[in-house]
Short mmCIF file of C-alpha atoms in Angstrom, two decimals:
data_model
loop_
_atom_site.label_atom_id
_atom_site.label_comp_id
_atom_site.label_asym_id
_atom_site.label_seq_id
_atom_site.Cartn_x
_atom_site.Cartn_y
_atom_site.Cartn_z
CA UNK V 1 56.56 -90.67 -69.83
CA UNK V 2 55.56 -92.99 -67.24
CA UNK V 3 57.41 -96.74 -67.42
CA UNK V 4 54.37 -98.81 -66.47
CA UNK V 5 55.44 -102.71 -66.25
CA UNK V 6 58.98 -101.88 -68.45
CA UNK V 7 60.96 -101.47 -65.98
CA UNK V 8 60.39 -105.34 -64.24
CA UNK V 9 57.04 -103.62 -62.44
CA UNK V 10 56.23 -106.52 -59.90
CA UNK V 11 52.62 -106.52 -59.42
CA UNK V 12 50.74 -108.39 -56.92
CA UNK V 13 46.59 -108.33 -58.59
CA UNK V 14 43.50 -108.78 -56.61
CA UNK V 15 39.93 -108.75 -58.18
CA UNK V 16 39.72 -106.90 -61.15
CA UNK V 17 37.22 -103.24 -61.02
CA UNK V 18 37.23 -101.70 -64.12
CA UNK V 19 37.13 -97.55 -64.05
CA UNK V 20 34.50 -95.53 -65.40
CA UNK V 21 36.68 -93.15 -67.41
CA UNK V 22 35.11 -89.48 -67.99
CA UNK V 23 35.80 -87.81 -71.58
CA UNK V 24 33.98 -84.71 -70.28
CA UNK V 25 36.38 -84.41 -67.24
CA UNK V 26 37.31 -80.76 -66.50
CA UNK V 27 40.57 -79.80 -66.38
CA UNK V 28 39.83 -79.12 -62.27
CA UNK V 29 43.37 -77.56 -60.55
CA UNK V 30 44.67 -80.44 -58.43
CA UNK V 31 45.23 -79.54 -54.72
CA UNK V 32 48.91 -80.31 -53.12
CA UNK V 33 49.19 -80.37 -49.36
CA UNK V 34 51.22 -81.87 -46.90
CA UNK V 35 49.73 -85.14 -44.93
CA UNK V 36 49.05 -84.58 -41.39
CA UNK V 37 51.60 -87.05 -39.73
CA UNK V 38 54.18 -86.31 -42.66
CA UNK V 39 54.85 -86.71 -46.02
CA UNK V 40 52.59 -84.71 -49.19
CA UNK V 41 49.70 -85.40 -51.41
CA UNK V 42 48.34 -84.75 -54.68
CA UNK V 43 44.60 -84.29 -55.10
CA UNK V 44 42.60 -84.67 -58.18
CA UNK V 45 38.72 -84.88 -57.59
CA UNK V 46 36.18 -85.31 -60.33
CA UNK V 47 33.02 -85.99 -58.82
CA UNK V 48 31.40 -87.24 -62.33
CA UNK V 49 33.05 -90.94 -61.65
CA UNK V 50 32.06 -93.61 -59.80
CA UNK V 51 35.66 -94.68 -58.63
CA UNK V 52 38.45 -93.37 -57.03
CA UNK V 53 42.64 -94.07 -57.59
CA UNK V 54 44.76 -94.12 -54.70
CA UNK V 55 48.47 -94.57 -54.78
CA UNK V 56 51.58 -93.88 -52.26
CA UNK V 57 54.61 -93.93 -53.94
CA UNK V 58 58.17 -93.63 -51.85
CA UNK V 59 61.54 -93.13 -53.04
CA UNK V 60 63.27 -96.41 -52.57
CA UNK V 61 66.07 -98.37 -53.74
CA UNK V 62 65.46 -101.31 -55.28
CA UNK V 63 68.09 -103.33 -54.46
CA UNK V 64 68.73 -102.23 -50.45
CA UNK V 65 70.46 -99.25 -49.63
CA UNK V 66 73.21 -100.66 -50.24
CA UNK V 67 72.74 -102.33 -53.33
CA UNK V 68 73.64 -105.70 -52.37
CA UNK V 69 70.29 -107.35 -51.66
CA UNK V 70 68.42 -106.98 -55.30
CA UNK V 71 64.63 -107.95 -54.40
CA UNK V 72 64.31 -106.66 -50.83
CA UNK V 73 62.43 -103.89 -52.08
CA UNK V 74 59.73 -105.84 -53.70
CA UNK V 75 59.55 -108.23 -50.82
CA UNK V 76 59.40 -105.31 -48.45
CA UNK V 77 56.10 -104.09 -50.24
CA UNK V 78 54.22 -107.24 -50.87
CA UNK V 79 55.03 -108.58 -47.34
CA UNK V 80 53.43 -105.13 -46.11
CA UNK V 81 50.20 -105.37 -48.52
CA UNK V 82 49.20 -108.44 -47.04
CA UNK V 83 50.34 -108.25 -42.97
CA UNK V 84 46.89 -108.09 -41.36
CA UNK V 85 46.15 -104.49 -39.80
CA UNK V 86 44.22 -104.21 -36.79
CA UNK V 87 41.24 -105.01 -37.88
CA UNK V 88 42.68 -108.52 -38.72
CA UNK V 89 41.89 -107.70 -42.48
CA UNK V 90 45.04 -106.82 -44.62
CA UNK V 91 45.33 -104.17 -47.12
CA UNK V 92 44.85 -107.06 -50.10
CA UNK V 93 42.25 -108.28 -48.40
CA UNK V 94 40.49 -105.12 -47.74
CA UNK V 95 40.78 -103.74 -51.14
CA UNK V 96 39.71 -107.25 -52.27
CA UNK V 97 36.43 -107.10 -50.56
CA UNK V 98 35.40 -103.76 -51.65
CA UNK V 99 35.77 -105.05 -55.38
CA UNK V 100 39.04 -103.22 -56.12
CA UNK V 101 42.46 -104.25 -57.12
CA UNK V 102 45.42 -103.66 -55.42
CA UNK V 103 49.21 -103.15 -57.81
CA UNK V 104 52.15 -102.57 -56.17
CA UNK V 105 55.07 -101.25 -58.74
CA UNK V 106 58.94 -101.74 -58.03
CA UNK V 107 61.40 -99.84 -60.03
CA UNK V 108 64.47 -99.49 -59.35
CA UNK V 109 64.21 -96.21 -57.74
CA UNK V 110 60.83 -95.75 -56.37
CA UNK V 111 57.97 -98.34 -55.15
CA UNK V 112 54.31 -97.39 -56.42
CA UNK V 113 51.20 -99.10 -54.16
CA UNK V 114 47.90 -98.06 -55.81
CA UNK V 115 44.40 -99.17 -55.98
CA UNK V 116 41.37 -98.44 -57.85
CA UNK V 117 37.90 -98.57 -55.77
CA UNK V 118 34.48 -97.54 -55.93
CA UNK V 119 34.45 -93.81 -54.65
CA UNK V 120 32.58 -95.17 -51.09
CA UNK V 121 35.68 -97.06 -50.29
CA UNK V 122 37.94 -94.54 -50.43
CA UNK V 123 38.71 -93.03 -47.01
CA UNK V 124 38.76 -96.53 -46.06
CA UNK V 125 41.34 -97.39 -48.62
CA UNK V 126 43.43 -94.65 -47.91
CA UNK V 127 43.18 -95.65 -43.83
CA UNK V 128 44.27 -98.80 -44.97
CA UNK V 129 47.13 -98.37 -47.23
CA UNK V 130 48.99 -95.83 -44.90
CA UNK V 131 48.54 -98.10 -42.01
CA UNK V 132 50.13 -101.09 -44.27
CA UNK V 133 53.04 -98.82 -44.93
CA UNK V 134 53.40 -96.14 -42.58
CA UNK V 135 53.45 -98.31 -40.29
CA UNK V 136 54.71 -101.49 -40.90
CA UNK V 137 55.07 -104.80 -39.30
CA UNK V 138 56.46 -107.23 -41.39
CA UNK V 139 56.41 -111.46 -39.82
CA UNK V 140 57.82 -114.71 -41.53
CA UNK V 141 53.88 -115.25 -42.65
CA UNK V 142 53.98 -112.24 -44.76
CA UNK V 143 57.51 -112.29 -45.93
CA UNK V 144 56.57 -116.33 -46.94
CA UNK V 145 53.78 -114.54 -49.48
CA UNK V 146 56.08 -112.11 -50.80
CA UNK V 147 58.61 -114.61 -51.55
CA UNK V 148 55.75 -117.04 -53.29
CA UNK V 149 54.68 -113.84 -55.28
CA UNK V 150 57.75 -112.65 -56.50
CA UNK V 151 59.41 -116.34 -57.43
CA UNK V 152 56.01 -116.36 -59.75
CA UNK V 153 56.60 -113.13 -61.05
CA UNK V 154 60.32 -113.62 -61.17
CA UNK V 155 59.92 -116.90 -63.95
CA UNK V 156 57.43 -114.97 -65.75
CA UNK V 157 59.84 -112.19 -66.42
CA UNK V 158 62.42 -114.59 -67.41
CA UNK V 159 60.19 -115.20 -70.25
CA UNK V 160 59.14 -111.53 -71.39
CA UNK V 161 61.80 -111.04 -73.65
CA UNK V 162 61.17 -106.95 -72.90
CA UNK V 163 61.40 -106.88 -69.18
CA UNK V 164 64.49 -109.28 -69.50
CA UNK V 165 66.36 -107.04 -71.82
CA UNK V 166 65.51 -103.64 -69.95
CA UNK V 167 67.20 -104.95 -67.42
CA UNK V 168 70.27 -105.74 -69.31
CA UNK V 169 70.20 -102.91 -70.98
CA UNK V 170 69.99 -100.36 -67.49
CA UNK V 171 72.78 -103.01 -66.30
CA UNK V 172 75.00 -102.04 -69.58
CA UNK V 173 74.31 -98.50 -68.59
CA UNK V 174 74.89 -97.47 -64.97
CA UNK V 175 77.74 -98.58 -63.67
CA UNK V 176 75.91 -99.07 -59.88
CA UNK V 177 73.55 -97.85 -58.11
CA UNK V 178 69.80 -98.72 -58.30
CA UNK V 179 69.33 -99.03 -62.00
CA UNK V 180 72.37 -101.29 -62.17
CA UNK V 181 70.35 -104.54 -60.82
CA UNK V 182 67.08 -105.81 -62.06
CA UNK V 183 64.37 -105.14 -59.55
CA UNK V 184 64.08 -109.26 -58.50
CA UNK V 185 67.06 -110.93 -58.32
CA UNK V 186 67.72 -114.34 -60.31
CA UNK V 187 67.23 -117.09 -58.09
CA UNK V 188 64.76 -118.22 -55.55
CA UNK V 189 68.05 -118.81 -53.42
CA UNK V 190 68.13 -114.90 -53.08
CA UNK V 191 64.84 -114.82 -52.41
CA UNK V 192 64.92 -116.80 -49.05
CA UNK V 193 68.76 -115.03 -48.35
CA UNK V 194 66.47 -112.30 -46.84
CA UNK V 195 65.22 -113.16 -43.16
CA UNK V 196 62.19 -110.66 -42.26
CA UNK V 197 63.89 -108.57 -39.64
CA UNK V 198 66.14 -107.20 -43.06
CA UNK V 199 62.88 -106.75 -44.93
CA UNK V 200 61.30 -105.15 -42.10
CA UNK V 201 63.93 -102.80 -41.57
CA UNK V 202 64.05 -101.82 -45.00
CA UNK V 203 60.56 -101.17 -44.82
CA UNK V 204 60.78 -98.88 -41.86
CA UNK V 205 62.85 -96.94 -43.61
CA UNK V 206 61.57 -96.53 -47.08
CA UNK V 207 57.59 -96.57 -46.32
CA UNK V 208 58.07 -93.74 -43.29
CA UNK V 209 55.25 -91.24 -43.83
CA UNK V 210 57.68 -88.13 -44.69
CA UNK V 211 59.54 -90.41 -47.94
CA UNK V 212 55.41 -90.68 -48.74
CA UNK V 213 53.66 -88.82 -51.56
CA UNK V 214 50.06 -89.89 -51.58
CA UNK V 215 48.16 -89.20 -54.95
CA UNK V 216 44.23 -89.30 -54.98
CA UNK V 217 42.11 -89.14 -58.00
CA UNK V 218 38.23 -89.75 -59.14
CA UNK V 219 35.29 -89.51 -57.00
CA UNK V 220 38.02 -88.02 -53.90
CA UNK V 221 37.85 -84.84 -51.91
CA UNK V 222 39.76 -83.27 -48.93
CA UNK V 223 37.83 -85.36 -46.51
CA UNK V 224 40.03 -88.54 -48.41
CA UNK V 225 43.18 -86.97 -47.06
CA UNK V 226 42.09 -86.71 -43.22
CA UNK V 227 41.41 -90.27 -43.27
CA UNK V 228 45.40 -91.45 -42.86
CA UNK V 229 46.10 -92.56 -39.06
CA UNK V 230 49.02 -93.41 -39.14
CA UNK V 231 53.02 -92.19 -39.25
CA UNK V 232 54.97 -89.46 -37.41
CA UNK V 233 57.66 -88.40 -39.64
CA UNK V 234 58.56 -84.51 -39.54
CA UNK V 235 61.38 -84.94 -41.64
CA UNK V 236 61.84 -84.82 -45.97
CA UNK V 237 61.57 -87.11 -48.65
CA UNK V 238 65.08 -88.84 -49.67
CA UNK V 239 66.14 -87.26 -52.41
CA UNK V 240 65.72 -89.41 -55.60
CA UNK V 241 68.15 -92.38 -55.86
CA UNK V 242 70.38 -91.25 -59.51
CA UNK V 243 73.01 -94.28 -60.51
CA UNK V 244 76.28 -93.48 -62.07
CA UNK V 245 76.59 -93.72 -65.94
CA UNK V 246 79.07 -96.16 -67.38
CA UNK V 247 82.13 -94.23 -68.15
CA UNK V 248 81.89 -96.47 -72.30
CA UNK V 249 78.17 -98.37 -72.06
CA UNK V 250 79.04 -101.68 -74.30
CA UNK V 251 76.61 -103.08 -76.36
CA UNK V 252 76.87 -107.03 -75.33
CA UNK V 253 75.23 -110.74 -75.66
CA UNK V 254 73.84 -112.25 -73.00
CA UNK V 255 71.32 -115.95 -73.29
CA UNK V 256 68.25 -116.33 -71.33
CA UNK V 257 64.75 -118.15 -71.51
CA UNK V 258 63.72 -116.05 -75.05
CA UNK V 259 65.57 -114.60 -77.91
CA UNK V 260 65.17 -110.63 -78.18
CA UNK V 261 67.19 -107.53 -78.99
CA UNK V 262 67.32 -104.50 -76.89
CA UNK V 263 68.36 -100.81 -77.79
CA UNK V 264 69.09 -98.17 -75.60
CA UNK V 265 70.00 -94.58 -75.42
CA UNK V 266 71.01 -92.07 -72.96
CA UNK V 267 68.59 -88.88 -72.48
CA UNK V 268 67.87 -85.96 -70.82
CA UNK V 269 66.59 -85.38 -67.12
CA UNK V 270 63.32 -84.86 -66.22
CA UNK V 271 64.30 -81.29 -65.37
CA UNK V 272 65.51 -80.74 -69.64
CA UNK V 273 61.18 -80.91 -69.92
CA UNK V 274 61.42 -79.84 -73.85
CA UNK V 275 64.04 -82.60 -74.82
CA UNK V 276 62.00 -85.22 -72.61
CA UNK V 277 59.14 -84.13 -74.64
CA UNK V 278 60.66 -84.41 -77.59
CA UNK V 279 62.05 -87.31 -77.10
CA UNK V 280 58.22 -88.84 -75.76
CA UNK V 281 56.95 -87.23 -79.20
CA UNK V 282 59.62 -89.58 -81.30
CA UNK V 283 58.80 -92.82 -79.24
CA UNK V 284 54.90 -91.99 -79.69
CA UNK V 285 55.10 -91.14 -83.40
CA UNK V 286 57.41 -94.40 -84.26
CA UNK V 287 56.50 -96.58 -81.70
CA UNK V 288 52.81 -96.76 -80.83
CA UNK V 289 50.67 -99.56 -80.97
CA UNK V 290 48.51 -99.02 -84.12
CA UNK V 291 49.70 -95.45 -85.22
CA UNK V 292 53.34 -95.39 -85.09
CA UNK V 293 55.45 -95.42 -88.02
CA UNK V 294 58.08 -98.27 -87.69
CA UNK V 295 54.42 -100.24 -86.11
CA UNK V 296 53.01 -99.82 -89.28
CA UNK V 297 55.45 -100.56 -91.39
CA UNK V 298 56.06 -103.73 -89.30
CA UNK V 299 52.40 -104.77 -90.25
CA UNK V 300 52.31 -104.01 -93.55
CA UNK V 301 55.34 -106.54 -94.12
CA UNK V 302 53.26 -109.41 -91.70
CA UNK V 303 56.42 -109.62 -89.28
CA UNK V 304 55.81 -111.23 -86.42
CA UNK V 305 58.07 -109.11 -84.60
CA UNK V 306 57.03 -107.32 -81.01
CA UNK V 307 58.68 -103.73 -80.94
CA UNK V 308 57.75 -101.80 -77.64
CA UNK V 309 59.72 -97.89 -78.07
CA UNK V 310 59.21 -95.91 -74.92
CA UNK V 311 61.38 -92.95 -73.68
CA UNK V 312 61.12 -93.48 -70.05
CA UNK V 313 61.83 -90.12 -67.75
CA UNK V 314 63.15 -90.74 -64.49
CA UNK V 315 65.71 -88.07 -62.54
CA UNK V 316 68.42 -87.97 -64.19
CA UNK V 317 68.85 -89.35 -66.51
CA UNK V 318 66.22 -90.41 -68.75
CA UNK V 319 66.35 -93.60 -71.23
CA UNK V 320 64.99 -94.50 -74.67
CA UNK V 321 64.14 -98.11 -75.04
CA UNK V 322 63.19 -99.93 -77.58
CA UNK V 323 62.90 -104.05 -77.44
CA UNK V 324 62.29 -106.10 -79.82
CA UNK V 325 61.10 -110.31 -79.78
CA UNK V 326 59.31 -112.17 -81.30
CA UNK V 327 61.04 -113.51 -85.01
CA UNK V 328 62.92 -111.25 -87.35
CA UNK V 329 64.29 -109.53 -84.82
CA UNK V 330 67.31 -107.79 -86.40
CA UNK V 331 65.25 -106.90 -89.52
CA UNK V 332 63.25 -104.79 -87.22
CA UNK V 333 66.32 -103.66 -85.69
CA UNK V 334 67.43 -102.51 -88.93
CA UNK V 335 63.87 -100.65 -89.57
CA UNK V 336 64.30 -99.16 -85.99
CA UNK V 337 67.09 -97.30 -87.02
CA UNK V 338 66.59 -96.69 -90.45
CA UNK V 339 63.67 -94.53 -89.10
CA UNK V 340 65.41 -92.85 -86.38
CA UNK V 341 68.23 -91.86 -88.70
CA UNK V 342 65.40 -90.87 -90.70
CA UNK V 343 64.68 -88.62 -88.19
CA UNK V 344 67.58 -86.71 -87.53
CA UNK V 345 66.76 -84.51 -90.47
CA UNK V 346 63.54 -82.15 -89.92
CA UNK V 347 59.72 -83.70 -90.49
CA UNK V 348 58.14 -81.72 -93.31
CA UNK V 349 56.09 -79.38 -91.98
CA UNK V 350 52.71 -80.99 -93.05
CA UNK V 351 53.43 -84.44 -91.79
CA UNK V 352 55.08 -82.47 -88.31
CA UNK V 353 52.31 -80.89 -87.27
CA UNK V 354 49.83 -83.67 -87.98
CA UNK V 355 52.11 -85.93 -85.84
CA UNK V 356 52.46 -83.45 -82.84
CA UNK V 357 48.57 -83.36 -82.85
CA UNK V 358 48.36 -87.02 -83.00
CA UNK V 359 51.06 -86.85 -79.90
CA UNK V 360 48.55 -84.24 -77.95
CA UNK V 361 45.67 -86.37 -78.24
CA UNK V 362 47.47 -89.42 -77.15
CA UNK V 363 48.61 -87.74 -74.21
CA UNK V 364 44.76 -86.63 -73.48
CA UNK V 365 43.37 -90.06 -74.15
CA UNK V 366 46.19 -91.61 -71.70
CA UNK V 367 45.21 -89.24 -68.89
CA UNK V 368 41.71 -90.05 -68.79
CA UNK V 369 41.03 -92.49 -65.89
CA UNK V 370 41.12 -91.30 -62.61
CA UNK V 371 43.91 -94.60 -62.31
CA UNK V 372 46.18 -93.03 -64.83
CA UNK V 373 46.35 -89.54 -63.97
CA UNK V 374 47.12 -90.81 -59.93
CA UNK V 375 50.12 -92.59 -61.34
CA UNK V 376 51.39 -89.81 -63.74
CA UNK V 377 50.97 -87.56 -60.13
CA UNK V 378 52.90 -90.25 -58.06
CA UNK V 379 55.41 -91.36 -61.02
CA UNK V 380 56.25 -87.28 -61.70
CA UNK V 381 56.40 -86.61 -58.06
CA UNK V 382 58.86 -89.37 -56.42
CA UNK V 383 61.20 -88.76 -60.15
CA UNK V 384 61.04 -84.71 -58.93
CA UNK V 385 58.96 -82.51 -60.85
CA UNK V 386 55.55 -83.25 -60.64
CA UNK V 387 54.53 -79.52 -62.21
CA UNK V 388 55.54 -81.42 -65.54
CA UNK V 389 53.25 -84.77 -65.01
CA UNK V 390 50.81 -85.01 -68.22
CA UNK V 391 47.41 -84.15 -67.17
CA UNK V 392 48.21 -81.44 -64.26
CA UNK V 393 45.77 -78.69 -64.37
CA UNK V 394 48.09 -75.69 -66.28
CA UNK V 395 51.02 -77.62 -66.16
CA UNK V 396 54.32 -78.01 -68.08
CA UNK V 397 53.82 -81.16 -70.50
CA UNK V 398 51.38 -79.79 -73.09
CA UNK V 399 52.90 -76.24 -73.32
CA UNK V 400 56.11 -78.30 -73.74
CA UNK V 401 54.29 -80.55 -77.01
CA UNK V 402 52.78 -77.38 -78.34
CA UNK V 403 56.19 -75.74 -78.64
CA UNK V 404 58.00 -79.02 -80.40
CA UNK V 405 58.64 -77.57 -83.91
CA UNK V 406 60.39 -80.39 -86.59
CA UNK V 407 63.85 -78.55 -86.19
CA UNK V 408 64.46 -78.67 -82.43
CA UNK V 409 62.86 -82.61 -82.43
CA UNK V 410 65.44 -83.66 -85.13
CA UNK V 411 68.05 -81.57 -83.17
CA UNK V 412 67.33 -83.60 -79.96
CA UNK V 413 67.55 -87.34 -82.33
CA UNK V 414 71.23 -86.28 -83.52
CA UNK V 415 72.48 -85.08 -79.56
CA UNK V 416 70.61 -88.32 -77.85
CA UNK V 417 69.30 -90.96 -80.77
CA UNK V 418 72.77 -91.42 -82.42
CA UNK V 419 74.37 -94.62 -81.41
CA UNK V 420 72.75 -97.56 -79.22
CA UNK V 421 73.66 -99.33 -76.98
CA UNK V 422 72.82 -102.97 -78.01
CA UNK V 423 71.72 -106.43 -76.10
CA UNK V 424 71.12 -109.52 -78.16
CA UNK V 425 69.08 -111.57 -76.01
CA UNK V 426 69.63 -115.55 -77.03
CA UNK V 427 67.96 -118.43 -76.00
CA UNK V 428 70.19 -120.70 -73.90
CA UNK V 429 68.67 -123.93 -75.37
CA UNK V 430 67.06 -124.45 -78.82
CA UNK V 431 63.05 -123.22 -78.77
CA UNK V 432 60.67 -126.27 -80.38
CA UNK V 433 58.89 -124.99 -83.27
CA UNK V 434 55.33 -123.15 -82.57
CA UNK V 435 56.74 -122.56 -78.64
#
């Protein structure tokens, strides 16, 4: 499913708004259109909420099209959020005042830029954010901000042992390409390396209207899409940015700021939808906070060990994670794949079909905010098959988790959950007790 903040998300927060999520939500058939100066949306009113979600999300490499300047992507769409527009206001600043908040998501293949807002401020919002990034115009002023933001962002990563390891663990995977280099670079040194006529070129490029899908969800109708002023693309969205598999992924140690271990394995594309499902079912029935299997067992042994399992779909091709800090790591390790070895043989059919309803619910309860379901709309989209984003109106997703049966899910752990690929994260210097 969706990879919020594990795969090195930079965010840049304003004043937090918190959504007025609707259990009674209909399942209303989203609208899909093309903008009028280029590039699509996705539309998903519900006029029982207060707020309103709205998110452009481009395909974009990560680190430069030509993979040599890790960071200019983030840089590019921070620098952007907070140029002023020509009302002298920037996007940050606008969204600020209207008592929003204002994320902007880098992956390594795709950039993210949504806001939640009350439902008022939402043609305004979306007038805004298309300005910021359809049209562009990156200074030294801006790019300064964007540097501050992500050298802040870049030392607290060093320090999450699970964003650090993801990114060893896509680097042990693809050979180049995007998901080869972590979405920041290292040093602050790279950082300043990039002047703002670089940045602002890359922006050009990546933020042009047509490489756009705009998602809109909440308190939104039709009259939200006629609102964007800018852009004057007539040509297609890049196609989505793949990276070349290691011929033999390695598992390998590296040292950083935090100890941790990191597991990886190779799945299907988003395009396989029942294996991808499958393979969400096994992360959410093992992995999730408070309900998952390996979780609880975890708890009922008092380890203070932080496991986060996630199957993450992107193009092609998907990736299990699962990291692990905190202390006794490789005893969770061990209990990791004890239980996924456990699971290459079929569930009983009891404990199976109380775990895929489990898995449906989750799905529901995760698809409930009008900020979720935008991001699930612009994270299925820009990855290429947004008929299969949880919570579209008669989509693909649940008919795909109704049809999981405990044969075909232990079929899918032998073909993609057999052997990891393995990071051991180790402090470079000795950690003081307590720390």
């Amino acid at each position: 499913m969706i990879a919020r903040a594990t795969l090195a998300a930079a965010t840049f927060g304003v004043a937090s708004f918190f959504l007025v999520a609707s259990p009674s939500h209909a399942a209303m058939m989203q609208q899909l259109g093309s903008l009028p100066r280029g590039g699509s949306y996705v539309l998903d009113p519900d006029p029982t909420v207060d707020t309103a979600a709205i998110g452009l999300w481009f395909r974009a490499p990560g680190a430069g099209y030509d993979n040599a300047t890790p960071g200019i992507s983030d840089l590019a769409a921070t620098a952007a959020a907070v140029t002023p527009l020509a009302s002298g206001r920037s996007l940050y600043e606008f969204v600020h005042t209207v008592g929003g908040n204002l994320n902007i998501e880098v992956y390594p293949d795709i950039v993210g830029i949504t806001a939640a807002v009350p439902a008022s401020a939402a043609r305004r919002v979306v007038a805004a954010m298309t300005a910021a990034y359809f049209a562009p115009a990156i200074d030294e002023k801006s790019l300064k901000t964007a540097r501050a933001n992500a050298a802040v962002l870049g030392v607290q990563e060093r320090y999450e042992a699970d964003s650090t390891l993801h990114d060893l663990l896509f680097k042990q995977i693809f050979a180049g390409g995007p998901a080869h280099y972590p979405t920041l670079p290292g040093s602050v040194a790279q950082l300043t390396s990039m002047n703002a006529e670089q940045v602002s070129a890359f922006a050009k490029r990546a933020f042009r209207a047509e490489n756009a899908v705009l998602t809109l969800a909440g308190n939104v109708d039709q009259t939200s899409v006629t609102a964007v002023t800018d852009g004057n693309g007539s040509g297609t969205m890049d196609p989505p940015y793949d990276s070349p598999l290691a011929t033999a992924p390695s598992s390998a140690t590296a040292t950083g700021s935090v100890d941790g271990v990191g597991l990886a394995w190779i799945g299907p594309p988003i395009s396989d939808e029942k294996a991808a499902t499958a393979l969400d079912f096994v992360a959410d029935y093992l992995f999730r906070d408070g309900t998952g299997v390996v979780m609880k067992a975890l708890d009922r042994t008092k380890s203070d060990a932080l496991v986060v399992g996630q199957f993450i779909t992107l193009h092609d091709p998907g990736v299990m994670v699962v990291t692990i800090g905190g202390d006794q790591e490789k005893q969770a390790e061990h209990r990791v794949l004890d239980a996924l070895t456990s699971l290459q043989q079929p569930l009983d059919a009891k404990t199976f079909e109380a775990a895929r309803e489990a898995f449906l619910y989750h799905v529901a309860s995760d698809t409930q905010t009008p900020q979720e379901r935008a991001d699930n709309f612009g994270w299925y989209s820009t990855e290429g098959n947004l008929s299969y984003a949880p919570g579209i109106a008669n989509g693909n997703y649940e008919r795909n988790a109704r049809s999981l049966d405990p044969q075909y899910v232990a079929g899918v752990v032998r073909r993609y959950l057999n052997k990891p690929i393995v990071v051991d994260l180790v402090a470079s210097t000795p950690q003081k007790e307590g720390q």
